[in-house]
mmCIF file of C-alpha atoms in Angstrom:
data_model
loop_
_atom_site.group_PDB
_atom_site.id
_atom_site.type_symbol
_atom_site.label_atom_id
_atom_site.label_comp_id
_atom_site.label_asym_id
_atom_site.label_seq_id
_atom_site.Cartn_x
_atom_site.Cartn_y
_atom_site.Cartn_z
ATOM 1 C CA MET A 1 0.000 0.000 0.000
ATOM 2 C CA LYS A 2 2.841 2.376 0.903
ATOM 3 C CA ARG A 3 4.542 1.526 -2.377
ATOM 4 C CA LEU A 4 1.351 2.319 -4.310
ATOM 5 C CA GLY A 5 1.058 5.673 -2.504
ATOM 6 C CA LYS A 6 4.651 6.496 -3.376
ATOM 7 C CA ILE A 7 4.043 5.691 -7.043
ATOM 8 C CA ILE A 8 0.922 7.891 -7.071
ATOM 9 C CA ARG A 9 2.799 10.814 -5.505
ATOM 10 C CA SER A 10 5.601 10.411 -8.041
ATOM 11 C CA VAL A 11 3.122 10.475 -10.932
ATOM 12 C CA GLN A 12 1.426 13.556 -9.458
ATOM 13 C CA ALA A 13 4.772 15.320 -9.091
ATOM 14 C CA PHE A 14 5.637 14.474 -12.689
ATOM 15 C CA GLY A 15 2.295 15.840 -13.821
ATOM 16 C CA ARG A 16 2.869 19.098 -11.966
ATOM 17 C CA GLU A 17 6.299 19.439 -13.541
ATOM 18 C CA VAL A 18 4.906 18.921 -17.041
ATOM 19 C CA SER A 19 1.947 21.252 -16.530
ATOM 20 C CA GLY A 20 3.943 23.893 -14.676
ATOM 21 C CA ARG A 21 1.628 23.845 -11.664
ATOM 22 C CA GLY A 22 2.440 23.728 -7.970
ATOM 23 C CA ASP A 23 1.207 21.427 -5.217
ATOM 24 C CA ASP A 24 -2.091 23.307 -4.924
ATOM 25 C CA GLY A 25 -2.729 23.419 -8.667
ATOM 26 C CA ARG A 26 -1.683 27.033 -9.138
ATOM 27 C CA GLU A 27 0.302 27.954 -12.211
ATOM 28 C CA ALA A 28 4.067 28.029 -11.707
ATOM 29 C CA GLY A 29 6.300 30.708 -13.195
ATOM 30 C CA ILE A 30 8.270 33.843 -12.416
ATOM 31 C CA GLY A 31 7.201 36.130 -9.595
ATOM 32 C CA ILE A 32 8.584 39.595 -8.951
ATOM 33 C CA ALA A 33 8.762 41.233 -5.522
ATOM 34 C CA LEU A 34 8.875 45.038 -5.515
ATOM 35 C CA GLY A 35 10.296 46.602 -2.353
ATOM 36 C CA GLY A 36 9.712 50.003 -0.767
ATOM 37 C CA GLY A 37 11.686 53.172 -1.346
ATOM 38 C CA PHE A 38 9.313 56.146 -1.584
ATOM 39 C CA ALA A 39 10.144 58.215 -4.710
ATOM 40 C CA ARG A 40 13.068 55.908 -5.438
ATOM 41 C CA GLY A 41 10.461 53.278 -6.222
ATOM 42 C CA ILE A 42 10.127 54.906 -9.627
ATOM 43 C CA ALA A 43 13.087 52.657 -10.499
ATOM 44 C CA HIS A 44 10.613 49.736 -10.406
ATOM 45 C CA ILE A 45 9.106 51.127 -13.597
ATOM 46 C CA GLY A 46 12.429 50.679 -15.377
ATOM 47 C CA VAL A 47 12.574 47.069 -14.194
ATOM 48 C CA LEU A 48 9.074 46.313 -15.501
ATOM 49 C CA LYS A 49 9.819 48.183 -18.718
ATOM 50 C CA VAL A 50 12.767 45.931 -19.583
ATOM 51 C CA LEU A 51 10.942 42.727 -18.640
ATOM 52 C CA GLU A 52 8.018 43.819 -20.803
ATOM 53 C CA GLU A 53 10.252 44.730 -23.773
ATOM 54 C CA GLU A 54 12.116 41.424 -23.525
ATOM 55 C CA ASN A 55 8.881 39.394 -23.252
ATOM 56 C CA ILE A 56 9.872 37.934 -19.892
ATOM 57 C CA PRO A 57 6.598 36.445 -18.565
ATOM 58 C CA ILE A 58 5.721 37.617 -15.061
ATOM 59 C CA ARG A 59 2.960 35.497 -13.561
ATOM 60 C CA TYR A 60 2.865 36.956 -10.042
ATOM 61 C CA ILE A 61 3.714 40.299 -8.461
ATOM 62 C CA SER A 62 3.969 41.304 -4.823
ATOM 63 C CA GLY A 63 4.571 44.822 -3.587
ATOM 64 C CA THR A 64 5.477 46.713 -0.458
ATOM 65 C CA SER A 65 4.865 50.465 -0.072
ATOM 66 C CA VAL A 66 5.647 52.180 -3.389
ATOM 67 C CA GLY A 67 6.171 48.687 -4.813
ATOM 68 C CA ALA A 68 2.535 47.941 -3.951
ATOM 69 C CA LEU A 69 1.394 51.107 -5.703
ATOM 70 C CA ILE A 70 3.347 50.436 -8.888
ATOM 71 C CA GLY A 71 2.534 46.728 -8.765
ATOM 72 C CA ALA A 72 -1.197 47.410 -8.455
ATOM 73 C CA ALA A 73 -1.150 49.804 -11.402
ATOM 74 C CA TYR A 74 0.827 47.409 -13.585
ATOM 75 C CA CYS A 75 -1.286 44.384 -12.689
ATOM 76 C CA SER A 76 -4.430 46.409 -13.439
ATOM 77 C CA GLY A 77 -3.312 46.888 -17.047
ATOM 78 C CA VAL A 78 -1.254 50.103 -16.925
ATOM 79 C CA THR A 79 1.765 49.577 -19.198
ATOM 80 C CA SER A 80 5.317 50.459 -18.211
ATOM 81 C CA LYS A 81 5.224 53.286 -20.744
ATOM 82 C CA GLU A 82 2.083 54.714 -19.151
ATOM 83 C CA LEU A 83 3.639 54.343 -15.709
ATOM 84 C CA GLU A 84 6.670 56.288 -16.873
ATOM 85 C CA GLU A 85 4.451 59.107 -18.141
ATOM 86 C CA ILE A 86 2.617 59.200 -14.795
ATOM 87 C CA ALA A 87 5.921 59.260 -12.891
ATOM 88 C CA LEU A 88 7.025 62.353 -14.798
ATOM 89 C CA ARG A 89 3.980 64.242 -13.509
ATOM 90 C CA VAL A 90 3.451 62.919 -9.997
ATOM 91 C CA ARG A 91 4.543 64.860 -6.921
ATOM 92 C CA PHE A 92 4.170 64.376 -3.157
ATOM 93 C CA LYS A 93 1.103 66.646 -3.104
ATOM 94 C CA HIS A 94 -0.815 64.282 -5.401
ATOM 95 C CA PHE A 95 -1.180 61.612 -2.732
ATOM 96 C CA ALA A 96 -0.412 63.303 0.593
ATOM 97 C CA ARG A 97 -1.673 66.202 2.690
ATOM 98 C CA TRP A 98 0.024 67.650 5.754
ATOM 99 C CA THR A 99 -2.013 67.308 8.903
ATOM 100 C CA LEU A 100 -1.662 67.564 12.666
ATOM 101 C CA SER A 101 -2.104 64.244 14.453
ATOM 102 C CA ARG A 102 -0.443 62.252 17.185
ATOM 103 C CA TYR A 103 -0.178 59.389 14.659
ATOM 104 C CA GLY A 104 1.794 61.199 11.957
ATOM 105 C CA PHE A 105 2.421 64.409 10.085
ATOM 106 C CA ALA A 106 0.592 63.621 6.856
ATOM 107 C CA SER A 107 -2.459 61.788 5.600
ATOM 108 C CA ASN A 108 -2.373 59.749 2.401
ATOM 109 C CA GLN A 109 -6.115 60.216 1.961
ATOM 110 C CA ARG A 110 -5.435 61.950 -1.356
ATOM 111 C CA MET A 111 -4.067 58.650 -2.600
ATOM 112 C CA ILE A 112 -7.667 57.463 -2.953
ATOM 113 C CA GLY A 113 -8.320 59.905 -5.777
ATOM 114 C CA PHE A 114 -4.880 59.320 -7.260
ATOM 115 C CA LEU A 115 -5.299 55.542 -7.335
ATOM 116 C CA ASN A 116 -8.841 55.737 -8.675
ATOM 117 C CA SER A 117 -7.531 57.829 -11.570
ATOM 118 C CA VAL A 118 -4.638 55.456 -12.299
ATOM 119 C CA LEU A 119 -5.922 51.932 -11.658
ATOM 120 C CA LYS A 120 -7.856 50.346 -14.518
ATOM 121 C CA VAL A 121 -9.783 48.012 -12.178
ATOM 122 C CA LYS A 122 -10.992 48.325 -8.588
ATOM 123 C CA THR A 123 -10.496 44.858 -7.074
ATOM 124 C CA PHE A 124 -7.792 42.204 -6.810
ATOM 125 C CA GLU A 125 -10.070 39.732 -8.577
ATOM 126 C CA GLU A 126 -10.145 41.863 -11.734
ATOM 127 C CA LEU A 127 -6.370 42.192 -12.098
ATOM 128 C CA GLN A 128 -4.613 40.866 -15.198
ATOM 129 C CA ILE A 129 -1.724 39.540 -13.092
ATOM 130 C CA PRO A 130 -2.215 38.116 -9.564
ATOM 131 C CA LEU A 131 -0.980 40.564 -6.928
ATOM 132 C CA ALA A 132 -0.088 40.476 -3.228
ATOM 133 C CA VAL A 133 0.004 43.746 -1.265
ATOM 134 C CA THR A 134 1.747 43.759 2.107
ATOM 135 C CA ALA A 135 1.080 45.836 5.212
ATOM 136 C CA THR A 136 1.987 45.580 8.905
ATOM 137 C CA ASP A 137 -0.402 45.340 11.852
ATOM 138 C CA PHE A 138 0.622 48.270 14.045
ATOM 139 C CA SER A 139 -0.554 46.609 17.261
ATOM 140 C CA THR A 140 1.005 43.169 16.838
ATOM 141 C CA GLY A 141 3.771 43.703 14.268
ATOM 142 C CA GLU A 142 2.267 40.884 12.226
ATOM 143 C CA GLY A 143 2.623 40.975 8.458
ATOM 144 C CA VAL A 144 -0.689 41.246 6.585
ATOM 145 C CA VAL A 145 -0.918 40.192 2.938
ATOM 146 C CA PHE A 146 -3.897 41.196 0.789
ATOM 147 C CA HIS A 147 -4.929 39.154 -2.255
ATOM 148 C CA SER A 148 -8.648 39.874 -2.518
ATOM 149 C CA GLY A 149 -11.267 42.584 -2.290
ATOM 150 C CA PRO A 150 -10.893 46.317 -3.043
ATOM 151 C CA LEU A 151 -7.421 47.516 -4.047
ATOM 152 C CA VAL A 152 -7.196 51.110 -2.872
ATOM 153 C CA ASP A 153 -7.119 50.802 0.917
ATOM 154 C CA PRO A 154 -4.577 47.932 1.044
ATOM 155 C CA VAL A 155 -2.244 49.966 -1.177
ATOM 156 C CA ARG A 156 -2.737 53.023 1.040
ATOM 157 C CA ALA A 157 -1.950 50.920 4.117
ATOM 158 C CA SER A 158 1.140 49.491 2.481
ATOM 159 C CA CYS A 159 2.342 53.057 1.829
ATOM 160 C CA ALA A 160 1.592 54.368 5.354
ATOM 161 C CA TYR A 161 5.200 55.080 6.329
ATOM 162 C CA PRO A 162 5.376 55.221 10.159
ATOM 163 C CA GLY A 163 5.893 58.694 11.587
ATOM 164 C CA MET A 164 5.116 60.359 8.275
ATOM 165 C CA PHE A 165 1.688 59.010 7.282
ATOM 166 C CA LEU A 166 -1.280 58.173 9.475
ATOM 167 C CA PRO A 167 -2.045 54.439 9.818
ATOM 168 C CA VAL A 168 -4.913 53.047 7.740
ATOM 169 C CA LYS A 169 -7.674 50.990 9.367
ATOM 170 C CA ILE A 170 -8.916 47.952 7.432
ATOM 171 C CA ARG A 171 -11.255 45.304 8.862
ATOM 172 C CA GLY A 172 -10.700 46.658 12.355
ATOM 173 C CA ARG A 173 -6.906 46.494 12.150
ATOM 174 C CA LEU A 174 -4.654 49.544 12.279
ATOM 175 C CA LEU A 175 -2.109 49.052 9.500
ATOM 176 C CA VAL A 176 1.152 50.744 8.559
ATOM 177 C CA ASP A 177 3.801 50.358 5.862
ATOM 178 C CA GLY A 178 4.401 46.795 4.709
ATOM 179 C CA MET A 179 8.163 47.291 4.768
ATOM 180 C CA LEU A 180 8.254 46.560 8.521
ATOM 181 C CA ALA A 181 7.097 42.984 7.919
ATOM 182 C CA HIS A 182 8.171 42.477 4.286
ATOM 183 C CA ALA A 183 10.858 44.972 3.209
ATOM 184 C CA VAL A 184 10.981 43.104 -0.111
ATOM 185 C CA PRO A 185 7.962 40.751 -0.321
ATOM 186 C CA THR A 186 9.656 37.648 -1.689
ATOM 187 C CA VAL A 187 7.968 35.296 0.785
ATOM 188 C CA PRO A 188 4.415 36.378 -0.206
ATOM 189 C CA VAL A 189 5.103 36.012 -3.929
ATOM 190 C CA ARG A 190 6.691 32.607 -3.359
ATOM 191 C CA ALA A 191 3.564 31.585 -1.433
ATOM 192 C CA MET A 192 1.418 32.620 -4.406
ATOM 193 C CA GLY A 193 3.009 29.843 -6.467
ATOM 194 C CA ALA A 194 6.078 31.396 -8.101
ATOM 195 C CA ASP A 195 8.865 28.869 -8.624
ATOM 196 C CA ARG A 196 11.349 31.623 -9.491
ATOM 197 C CA VAL A 197 11.427 34.862 -7.536
ATOM 198 C CA LEU A 198 12.996 38.084 -8.749
ATOM 199 C CA ALA A 199 13.455 40.610 -5.936
ATOM 200 C CA VAL A 200 13.895 44.344 -6.551
ATOM 201 C CA HIS A 201 15.647 46.005 -3.632
ATOM 202 C CA LEU A 202 16.103 49.774 -3.490
ATOM 203 C CA ARG A 203 19.082 50.070 -1.190
ATOM 204 C CA ALA A 204 19.872 53.686 -0.328
ATOM 205 C CA THR A 205 20.665 55.897 2.601
ATOM 206 C CA TRP A 206 18.243 58.601 3.694
ATOM 207 C CA VAL A 207 21.026 60.844 4.983
ATOM 208 C CA HIS A 208 23.673 62.381 2.741
ATOM 209 C CA GLN A 209 26.907 64.263 3.364
ATOM 210 C CA ASP A 210 25.204 67.325 4.802
ATOM 211 C CA GLY A 211 23.439 65.228 7.420
ATOM 212 C CA PRO A 212 19.669 64.880 8.020
ATOM 213 C CA ARG A 213 17.539 67.736 6.725
ATOM 214 C CA HIS A 214 14.597 67.113 9.039
ATOM 215 C CA LEU A 215 12.811 64.565 11.207
ATOM 216 C CA PHE A 216 11.771 62.406 8.248
ATOM 217 C CA ASP A 217 15.410 61.884 7.283
ATOM 218 C CA VAL A 218 16.143 60.736 10.831
ATOM 219 C CA ILE A 219 13.179 58.312 10.853
ATOM 220 C CA GLY A 220 13.964 57.063 7.373
ATOM 221 C CA GLN A 221 17.623 56.437 8.120
ATOM 222 C CA CYS A 222 16.727 54.450 11.236
ATOM 223 C CA PHE A 223 14.378 52.216 9.249
ATOM 224 C CA ALA A 224 16.949 51.831 6.461
ATOM 225 C CA ILE A 225 19.535 50.620 8.966
ATOM 226 C CA ALA A 226 17.071 48.193 10.570
ATOM 227 C CA GLN A 227 16.086 46.766 7.173
ATOM 228 C CA GLU A 228 19.675 46.160 6.123
ATOM 229 C CA MET A 229 20.432 44.436 9.426
ATOM 230 C CA ASN A 230 17.434 42.106 9.009
ATOM 231 C CA CYS A 231 17.352 41.251 5.319
ATOM 232 C CA GLY A 232 18.164 37.549 5.605
ATOM 233 C CA VAL A 233 14.628 36.164 5.316
ATOM 234 C CA TRP A 234 13.556 37.930 2.162
ATOM 235 C CA ARG A 235 16.920 37.345 0.465
ATOM 236 C CA GLN A 236 16.710 33.608 1.155
ATOM 237 C CA ALA A 237 13.331 33.487 -0.603
ATOM 238 C CA ALA A 238 14.733 35.219 -3.709
ATOM 239 C CA ASP A 239 16.398 33.472 -6.646
ATOM 240 C CA LEU A 240 17.847 36.727 -7.948
ATOM 241 C CA VAL A 241 18.084 40.223 -6.459
ATOM 242 C CA ILE A 242 18.120 43.325 -8.659
ATOM 243 C CA GLU A 243 19.427 46.459 -6.946
ATOM 244 C CA PRO A 244 19.057 49.597 -9.100
ATOM 245 C CA ASP A 245 21.604 52.239 -8.175
ATOM 246 C CA VAL A 246 19.411 54.804 -6.431
ATOM 247 C CA SER A 247 22.014 55.844 -3.878
ATOM 248 C CA GLY A 248 22.263 59.352 -5.308
ATOM 249 C CA TYR A 249 18.547 60.116 -4.957
ATOM 250 C CA LYS A 250 16.588 61.505 -2.028
ATOM 251 C CA TYR A 251 13.402 59.813 -0.878
ATOM 252 C CA ASP A 252 11.364 62.741 -2.320
ATOM 253 C CA ASP A 253 13.242 63.218 -5.612
ATOM 254 C CA PHE A 254 10.137 62.912 -7.793
ATOM 255 C CA GLU A 255 11.578 65.477 -10.206
ATOM 256 C CA ARG A 256 14.314 63.007 -11.187
ATOM 257 C CA ALA A 257 11.912 60.324 -12.391
ATOM 258 C CA THR A 258 13.601 59.862 -15.779
ATOM 259 C CA ASP A 259 16.959 59.086 -14.178
ATOM 260 C CA MET A 260 15.449 56.629 -11.703
ATOM 261 C CA VAL A 261 13.576 54.770 -14.457
ATOM 262 C CA ARG A 262 16.889 54.509 -16.295
ATOM 263 C CA ALA A 263 18.557 53.121 -13.156
ATOM 264 C CA GLY A 264 15.949 50.371 -13.052
ATOM 265 C CA GLU A 265 16.473 49.588 -16.727
ATOM 266 C CA THR A 266 20.257 49.383 -16.375
ATOM 267 C CA ALA A 267 20.139 46.998 -13.428
ATOM 268 C CA THR A 268 17.568 44.749 -15.104
ATOM 269 C CA ARG A 269 19.427 44.515 -18.399
ATOM 270 C CA ALA A 270 22.480 43.364 -16.462
ATOM 271 C CA ALA A 271 20.354 40.590 -14.932
ATOM 272 C CA LEU A 272 18.736 39.413 -18.188
ATOM 273 C CA PRO A 273 21.220 36.585 -18.951
ATOM 274 C CA GLU A 274 20.430 34.945 -15.601
ATOM 275 C CA ILE A 275 16.666 35.454 -16.007
ATOM 276 C CA ARG A 276 16.732 33.899 -19.484
ATOM 277 C CA LYS A 277 18.371 30.809 -18.003
ATOM 278 C CA TRP A 278 15.217 30.310 -15.943
ATOM 279 C CA LEU A 279 13.160 30.120 -19.115
ATOM 280 C CA GLU A 280 15.550 27.603 -20.645
ATOM 281 C CA THR A 281 15.506 25.289 -17.626
ATOM 282 C CA HIS A 282 11.767 25.629 -16.931
ATOM 283 C CA PRO A 283 9.831 25.667 -20.257
ATOM 284 C CA ALA A 284 6.503 25.997 -18.438
ATOM 285 C CA ALA A 285 7.587 29.375 -17.091
ATOM 286 C CA SER A 286 8.174 30.729 -20.578
ATOM 287 C CA GLY A 287 4.559 30.423 -21.674
ATOM 288 C CA VAL A 288 2.250 33.327 -22.398
ATOM 289 C CA SER A 289 1.925 35.631 -19.393
ATOM 290 C CA HIS A 290 -1.319 37.045 -17.988
ATOM 291 C CA ARG A 291 -0.297 40.476 -19.298
ATOM 292 C CA GLN A 292 0.493 39.176 -22.796
ATOM 293 C CA ALA A 293 -2.726 37.180 -22.996
ATOM 294 C CA GLY A 294 -4.841 39.934 -21.487
ATOM 295 C CA LEU A 295 -6.448 37.415 -19.152
ATOM 296 C CA PRO A 296 -7.997 38.289 -15.778
ATOM 297 C CA GLN A 297 -6.726 36.760 -12.572
ATOM 298 C CA THR A 298 -8.216 33.286 -12.268
ATOM 299 C CA ALA A 299 -8.249 33.054 -8.487
ATOM 300 C CA ALA A 300 -7.535 35.154 -5.444
ATOM 301 C CA VAL A 301 -5.252 33.700 -2.794
ATOM 302 C CA PRO A 302 -6.731 34.223 0.693
ATOM 303 C CA ALA A 303 -5.092 36.927 2.819
ATOM 304 C CA GLU A 304 -2.774 35.738 5.555
#
C-alpha cells in the first residue's frame, strides 16, 4: 500500500512538472517582488519596462509600499510606458496632505483619488496579473498580505510610512507600511506559487553628506539601517536580487523620475542573462503571461 502511494505521488509530481503547476494546482512561473523606497520606487518602472520589452513572462507580483502602488497599477493593465508618463507628472502633493495628528504628520487620503484615476480596475479579482500587497499590523507587528477585495485601501496601508503618514484601518486592524514585515515581499510572492522569484531592492541611505535635513530623514535612516540588518529572510526566498543604483537620490526626488527609471532599466538589463536561463531550464515558465494574454486573474489567494 505504501509503495502504491509512493508511485501515485511520483506520478502527481511528474504531472505538476509537465503542466507547470504547484502542489495546490496554481500555475508556476516567475514572480517579482517590488520593495519600498518612496520616490526611489520609480526605479521599479524601469525594471518592468525591460521585462516587458524582452517578453519575460511575469505570472505573479507582490509589492510593499511604493512597490505595492506600482505593482497594483501594472497588474491592473497600466503599461510600463504609461507608468513612466505618470511618474514624470506625480509629486508628493498628489497623494499626501500635511495634517496635525499624534499618529503622523501627513495623511495619504489623497491617494484614494490618485489611485482611482490610475488603476484600470478596482479589485484584486479583476487584475490581469495576480498581486499580493503587504502591510503591517501596528498593534502586533504581524505581516498582513492582501490578495482579494478592493485595491485602494490595502495599497494606502502598504504606503503608510510610520511617523510620516497616518495608519490606515482595514477590517478593524490599524495598519502601517508593509516594509516593517516584508521589506521586499519575496515570501508572499513565493507563497502565491512562483517557482522563481525576482526581488527588486532599493538600497539607499536617507542621509547624505550634509546630514539629516529634518525629522523624516532621521526616521527614514533608522528604518533603512534596521532593514539592512534584518534582510536575511527575504533574500533567502529570492532566486535573484536586482538592486538599481538609487544611492544618489533623495526619498522625495520625484523630479528626477527619468533618471530613476533609467537606473531600473540598467540593473535589469544586467540581470537578463540569468533570467533567461530560468526560461531555458523551466519551459513551463516561458509560456504566455497574464499580461500578454490579457487574461484576468483566475483566483484570489486568501489573505494571511
